[in-house]
XYZ file of C-alpha atoms in Angstrom:
360
model
C 1.313 20.860 -4.275
C -1.355 20.105 -7.010
C 0.138 16.523 -7.415
C -0.324 15.985 -3.678
C -3.856 17.228 -3.710
C -4.649 14.972 -6.675
C -3.060 11.983 -5.052
C -4.965 12.788 -1.828
C -8.391 12.964 -3.681
C -7.797 9.744 -5.476
C -6.666 7.951 -2.408
C -8.996 9.573 0.224
C -9.851 6.551 2.323
C -6.186 5.391 2.576
C -5.018 8.821 3.408
C -7.760 9.337 5.920
C -7.182 6.004 7.506
C -3.322 6.486 7.865
C -3.785 10.117 9.080
C -6.339 9.204 11.733
C -4.208 5.970 12.663
C -1.143 8.213 13.271
C -3.161 10.846 15.290
C -4.540 8.075 17.531
C -1.232 6.594 17.873
C 0.330 9.931 19.007
C -2.727 11.231 20.910
C -4.514 8.093 22.211
C -6.413 9.739 24.992
C -9.557 11.060 22.959
C -10.043 7.594 21.475
C -9.625 5.778 24.707
C -12.320 8.061 26.206
C -14.671 7.410 23.280
C -14.121 3.768 23.349
C -14.675 3.548 27.268
C -17.881 5.997 27.285
C -19.792 5.215 24.168
C -21.481 1.873 24.204
C -25.075 0.187 24.194
C -25.757 -1.838 27.077
C -27.054 -5.272 26.278
C -26.673 -6.939 29.612
C -30.477 -6.864 30.256
C -30.975 -9.341 27.332
C -30.783 -13.079 28.204
C -27.983 -14.988 26.743
C -26.192 -11.704 25.605
C -25.396 -10.830 29.268
C -22.866 -13.682 29.571
C -21.528 -13.691 26.004
C -21.830 -10.085 24.400
C -22.972 -7.866 27.193
C -22.313 -4.377 25.438
C -22.070 -2.961 21.872
C -18.968 -0.690 21.756
C -18.425 2.296 19.510
C -16.294 0.116 17.071
C -19.184 -2.298 16.545
C -21.577 0.543 16.384
C -19.615 2.165 13.507
C -19.338 -1.146 11.555
C -22.976 -1.672 12.069
C -23.629 1.698 10.398
C -21.352 0.674 7.424
C -23.245 -2.654 7.144
C -26.710 -0.818 7.356
C -25.431 1.232 4.408
C -24.542 -1.874 2.519
C -27.997 -3.261 3.128
C -29.552 -0.079 1.802
C -27.825 -0.479 -1.624
C -29.108 -4.182 -2.126
C -32.273 -5.336 -3.770
C -33.931 -8.543 -4.613
C -32.252 -8.442 -8.104
C -28.763 -8.701 -6.393
C -29.684 -12.195 -5.374
C -30.744 -13.353 -8.742
C -27.191 -13.976 -9.798
C -27.039 -16.899 -7.333
C -29.719 -18.591 -9.221
C -28.322 -17.577 -12.751
C -24.740 -18.664 -12.198
C -24.533 -20.897 -8.980
C -21.281 -22.573 -10.039
C -19.387 -19.106 -10.224
C -20.814 -18.080 -7.108
C -20.065 -21.396 -5.215
C -16.457 -21.380 -6.611
C -16.101 -17.907 -5.138
C -17.443 -18.705 -1.614
C -15.378 -21.857 -1.228
C -12.253 -20.187 -2.627
C -12.773 -17.210 -0.306
C -13.079 -19.122 2.826
C -10.874 -22.190 2.259
C -7.922 -20.263 0.595
C -7.802 -17.361 2.855
C -8.379 -19.233 6.226
C -5.804 -21.996 4.995
C -3.244 -19.190 4.069
C -3.886 -17.338 7.221
C -3.043 -20.467 9.167
C 0.130 -21.175 7.114
C 1.498 -17.596 7.402
C 0.642 -17.641 11.137
C 2.901 -20.892 11.443
C 5.642 -19.284 9.541
C 5.401 -16.297 11.871
C 5.540 -18.559 14.992
C 8.804 -20.211 13.494
C 10.239 -16.796 13.282
C 9.315 -16.091 16.902
C 8.954 -12.273 16.331
C 8.103 -10.354 19.664
C 8.411 -13.172 21.976
C 6.265 -16.403 22.270
C 3.205 -14.998 23.785
C 3.064 -11.938 21.565
C 3.745 -14.039 18.450
C 0.969 -16.445 19.380
C -1.500 -13.586 19.727
C -0.317 -12.155 16.455
C -0.702 -15.570 14.748
C -4.260 -15.602 16.006
C -4.948 -12.230 14.326
C -3.583 -13.506 11.152
C -5.954 -16.621 11.203
C -8.981 -14.277 12.156
C -8.150 -12.123 9.171
C -8.301 -15.081 6.890
C -11.536 -16.237 8.332
C -13.482 -13.213 7.797
C -15.478 -12.589 4.600
C -14.503 -10.541 1.543
C -14.730 -6.675 1.822
C -16.442 -4.374 -0.448
C -12.983 -3.006 -1.561
C -12.825 -5.987 -3.810
C -15.806 -4.783 -5.503
C -14.450 -1.357 -6.221
C -11.122 -2.897 -7.313
C -13.021 -5.304 -9.701
C -14.639 -2.413 -11.315
C -11.274 -0.495 -11.657
C -9.644 -3.807 -13.058
C -12.602 -4.026 -15.716
C -13.635 -7.440 -14.101
C -17.109 -8.990 -13.553
C -18.463 -6.658 -10.804
C -21.912 -8.338 -10.326
C -20.123 -11.611 -9.608
C -17.687 -9.927 -7.066
C -20.556 -8.163 -5.275
C -22.589 -11.431 -5.118
C -19.632 -13.386 -3.657
C -18.992 -10.565 -1.139
C -22.772 -10.743 -0.098
C -22.812 -14.504 0.334
C -19.629 -14.637 2.316
C -20.719 -11.891 4.530
C -24.119 -13.587 5.197
C -22.358 -16.796 5.979
C -19.827 -15.155 8.328
C -21.755 -15.554 11.556
C -21.279 -19.307 11.377
C -18.191 -19.800 9.285
C -15.825 -17.080 10.688
C -16.009 -18.279 14.494
C -15.995 -21.920 13.508
C -12.827 -21.557 11.177
C -11.130 -19.331 13.748
C -11.881 -21.871 16.537
C -10.662 -24.873 14.403
C -7.447 -23.130 13.220
C -6.473 -20.922 16.069
C -7.903 -22.584 19.097
C -4.528 -24.198 19.858
C -2.944 -20.939 20.416
C -5.509 -18.970 22.389
C -9.008 -19.413 23.836
C -11.611 -18.691 21.301
C -15.140 -17.725 22.442
C -17.316 -19.009 19.694
C -20.650 -17.459 20.905
C -18.980 -14.076 21.591
C -17.794 -13.999 17.809
C -21.027 -15.421 16.548
C -23.045 -12.705 18.344
C -20.767 -9.975 17.402
C -21.144 -10.782 13.633
C -24.884 -11.261 13.911
C -25.448 -7.867 15.741
C -22.964 -5.702 13.793
C -23.200 -7.430 10.454
C -26.350 -9.566 9.687
C -28.936 -7.536 11.630
C -27.831 -3.970 10.045
C -27.906 -5.576 6.457
C -31.353 -7.036 7.010
C -32.490 -3.479 8.462
C -30.936 -1.849 5.361
C -32.658 -4.121 2.993
C -36.061 -3.504 4.806
C -35.555 0.316 4.512
C -34.668 -0.054 0.904
C -37.877 -1.950 0.315
C -39.957 0.678 1.889
C -38.131 3.696 0.297
C -37.495 2.070 -3.154
C -35.824 4.353 -5.743
C -35.744 7.282 -3.235
C -32.683 5.479 -1.696
C -30.618 6.995 -4.615
C -30.832 10.325 -3.007
C -28.668 9.131 -0.097
C -25.980 7.149 -2.014
C -23.380 10.131 -1.892
C -24.099 10.471 1.771
C -23.650 6.621 2.275
C -20.289 6.804 0.598
C -19.011 9.559 2.728
C -20.369 8.200 5.886
C -18.681 4.826 5.208
C -15.440 6.448 4.599
C -15.421 8.356 7.804
C -16.726 5.307 9.809
C -13.994 2.899 8.545
C -11.256 5.432 9.161
C -12.617 5.883 12.726
C -12.733 2.080 13.345
C -9.031 1.815 12.503
C -8.276 4.970 14.886
C -10.351 3.483 17.591
C -8.410 0.233 17.419
C -5.097 1.881 17.116
C -5.155 4.538 19.826
C -6.620 2.424 22.867
C -4.083 -0.472 21.908
C -0.973 1.865 21.538
C 0.656 0.250 24.525
C 0.399 -3.243 23.128
C 1.372 -2.195 19.590
C 4.499 -0.199 20.723
C 5.531 -2.836 23.288
C 6.566 -5.293 20.548
C 8.874 -3.137 18.815
C 9.185 -1.781 15.385
C 10.738 -4.934 14.116
C 7.870 -7.044 14.989
C 5.407 -4.542 13.504
C 7.391 -4.584 10.185
C 7.411 -8.463 10.097
C 3.691 -8.559 10.805
C 3.094 -6.084 7.950
C 4.951 -8.412 5.537
C 2.974 -11.432 6.894
C -0.275 -9.568 6.141
C 1.059 -8.445 2.629
C 2.053 -12.196 1.963
C -1.426 -13.342 3.118
C -3.128 -10.993 0.646
C -0.690 -11.835 -2.234
C -1.348 -15.636 -1.738
C -4.947 -15.008 -1.973
C -4.784 -12.813 -5.148
C -2.792 -15.505 -6.869
C -4.652 -18.412 -5.766
C -7.906 -16.777 -6.706
C -6.345 -16.273 -10.286
C -5.304 -19.887 -10.679
C -8.568 -21.154 -9.313
C -10.346 -19.192 -11.943
C -8.240 -20.567 -14.700
C -8.739 -24.096 -13.291
C -12.606 -23.719 -13.812
C -11.987 -22.069 -17.140
C -13.348 -18.567 -16.305
C -13.130 -15.924 -18.771
C -10.841 -12.945 -18.117
C -13.515 -10.798 -16.382
C -14.502 -13.533 -13.930
C -10.876 -14.280 -13.344
C -10.023 -10.725 -12.334
C -13.143 -10.663 -10.070
C -12.247 -13.839 -8.314
C -8.619 -12.935 -7.740
C -9.557 -9.665 -6.127
C -12.415 -11.133 -4.156
C -10.439 -13.826 -2.695
C -7.236 -11.692 -1.960
C -9.110 -8.676 -0.250
C -10.728 -9.234 3.181
C -13.091 -7.191 5.255
C -10.313 -5.876 7.546
C -12.710 -3.590 9.275
C -14.748 -6.616 10.553
C -11.492 -8.328 11.643
C -10.492 -5.290 13.780
C -13.853 -5.391 15.551
C -13.747 -9.042 16.162
C -10.165 -8.930 17.375
C -11.085 -6.030 19.755
C -14.235 -7.909 21.161
C -13.190 -11.495 21.017
C -9.494 -11.222 21.925
C -9.338 -7.875 24.058
C -5.949 -6.725 25.471
C -3.966 -9.113 23.066
C -1.925 -8.406 20.024
C -4.362 -10.211 17.706
C -5.594 -6.868 16.675
C -2.119 -5.827 15.150
C -2.452 -7.716 11.738
C -6.031 -6.727 11.457
C -5.167 -2.946 11.800
C -2.195 -3.261 9.378
C -4.415 -5.006 6.856
C -6.806 -2.125 6.719
C -4.006 -0.054 5.160
C -2.198 -2.723 3.288
C -5.056 -4.174 1.155
C -5.822 -0.500 0.180
C -2.289 -0.247 -1.264
C -2.111 -3.823 -2.891
C -5.712 -3.630 -4.286
C -5.251 -0.571 -6.541
C -1.770 -1.828 -7.781
C -3.280 -5.223 -8.940
C -6.476 -3.570 -10.310
C -4.271 -1.263 -12.309
C -2.301 -4.148 -13.739
C -5.365 -5.954 -14.641
C -6.936 -2.725 -16.217
C -3.789 -2.458 -18.462
C -4.536 -5.721 -20.148
C -7.372 -5.972 -22.795
C -10.603 -7.521 -21.544
C -14.156 -7.926 -22.891
C -16.350 -4.976 -22.120
C -19.180 -5.549 -19.462
C -22.483 -4.179 -20.154
C -22.630 -0.533 -18.794
C -25.975 -0.717 -17.205
C -25.070 -3.829 -15.115
C -21.709 -2.696 -14.153
C -22.891 0.743 -13.250
C -25.622 -0.698 -10.772
C -23.235 -3.061 -9.302
C -20.499 -0.329 -8.624
C -23.027 1.823 -7.089
C -23.738 -0.842 -4.433
C -20.107 -1.389 -3.950
C -19.182 2.249 -3.620
C -22.142 3.104 -1.394
C -21.319 0.172 0.883
C -17.813 1.417 1.699
C -14.255 0.410 0.750
C -13.318 -2.040 3.414
């Protein structure tokens, strides 16, 4: 019993996510009601009415997480871009090119296998591409800390790829997945702006006003983010139970393997790219984890809003759990190998930003 409690505490987010996902799968009605009845009406705003008429609960929760991330950032977090531009640019290009490319390759492999029938398979392929086109998640920052890697570099790359997401994510998804399903560029663009960019900017403004007093809220931010990301997964699983169960356990298993392969390809490619640019061991670990771990929470919300009533959401939901399993395993492997120690002050500040942001 004590071992179970210890494991649960160490893997709180994974356990909460799996538990809520299973509850929503068995008892979807409460989650369907929440999804249908809690939303912010945006139809009165010109242009949004035609492309993004409402902000659903899933988007609101992700916005809360992004607001927390913004509250942990300061002007100092942007200085690394000027101090080490090559490292940051390599990370940004590696993240988007490798993961988008691997998402497309794994999607093509899935289409060849034809699991679940042609229509469902094409929709799942779109979800895999979308998963590859979203920015890196803050789980990579936490895993980089556990792996004794370059945490400031990891956080800077996550921040930059997230800020670039409104343009790059819909553009890459349209280019790579437009052949299989209709991609509404403006819907996806507005979704990322409203649930990612605006909350981060608001968080930065609040931090600028409150200053060091933000430190009082860091524990609350961590707990809030943990609850929000678990609810996001549950709200994606429950209302889509019919679609998920209709394809069969075999298709779900194959999709899970495809998602795991996608992450592993990213982790390996990040490591080799770092070696190609002669990164030291700390930077190499950071780049490997940064490239391999995606913001699966964002991919879930985009799949739900941009591709409603399709199976595109399946790989995104599975990724929320799979990368929380793969990440700690890889981080543990890296941590078991010797590496130069990073300055405690810099690492501590960076990890605080990562942990307070959430572990997506």
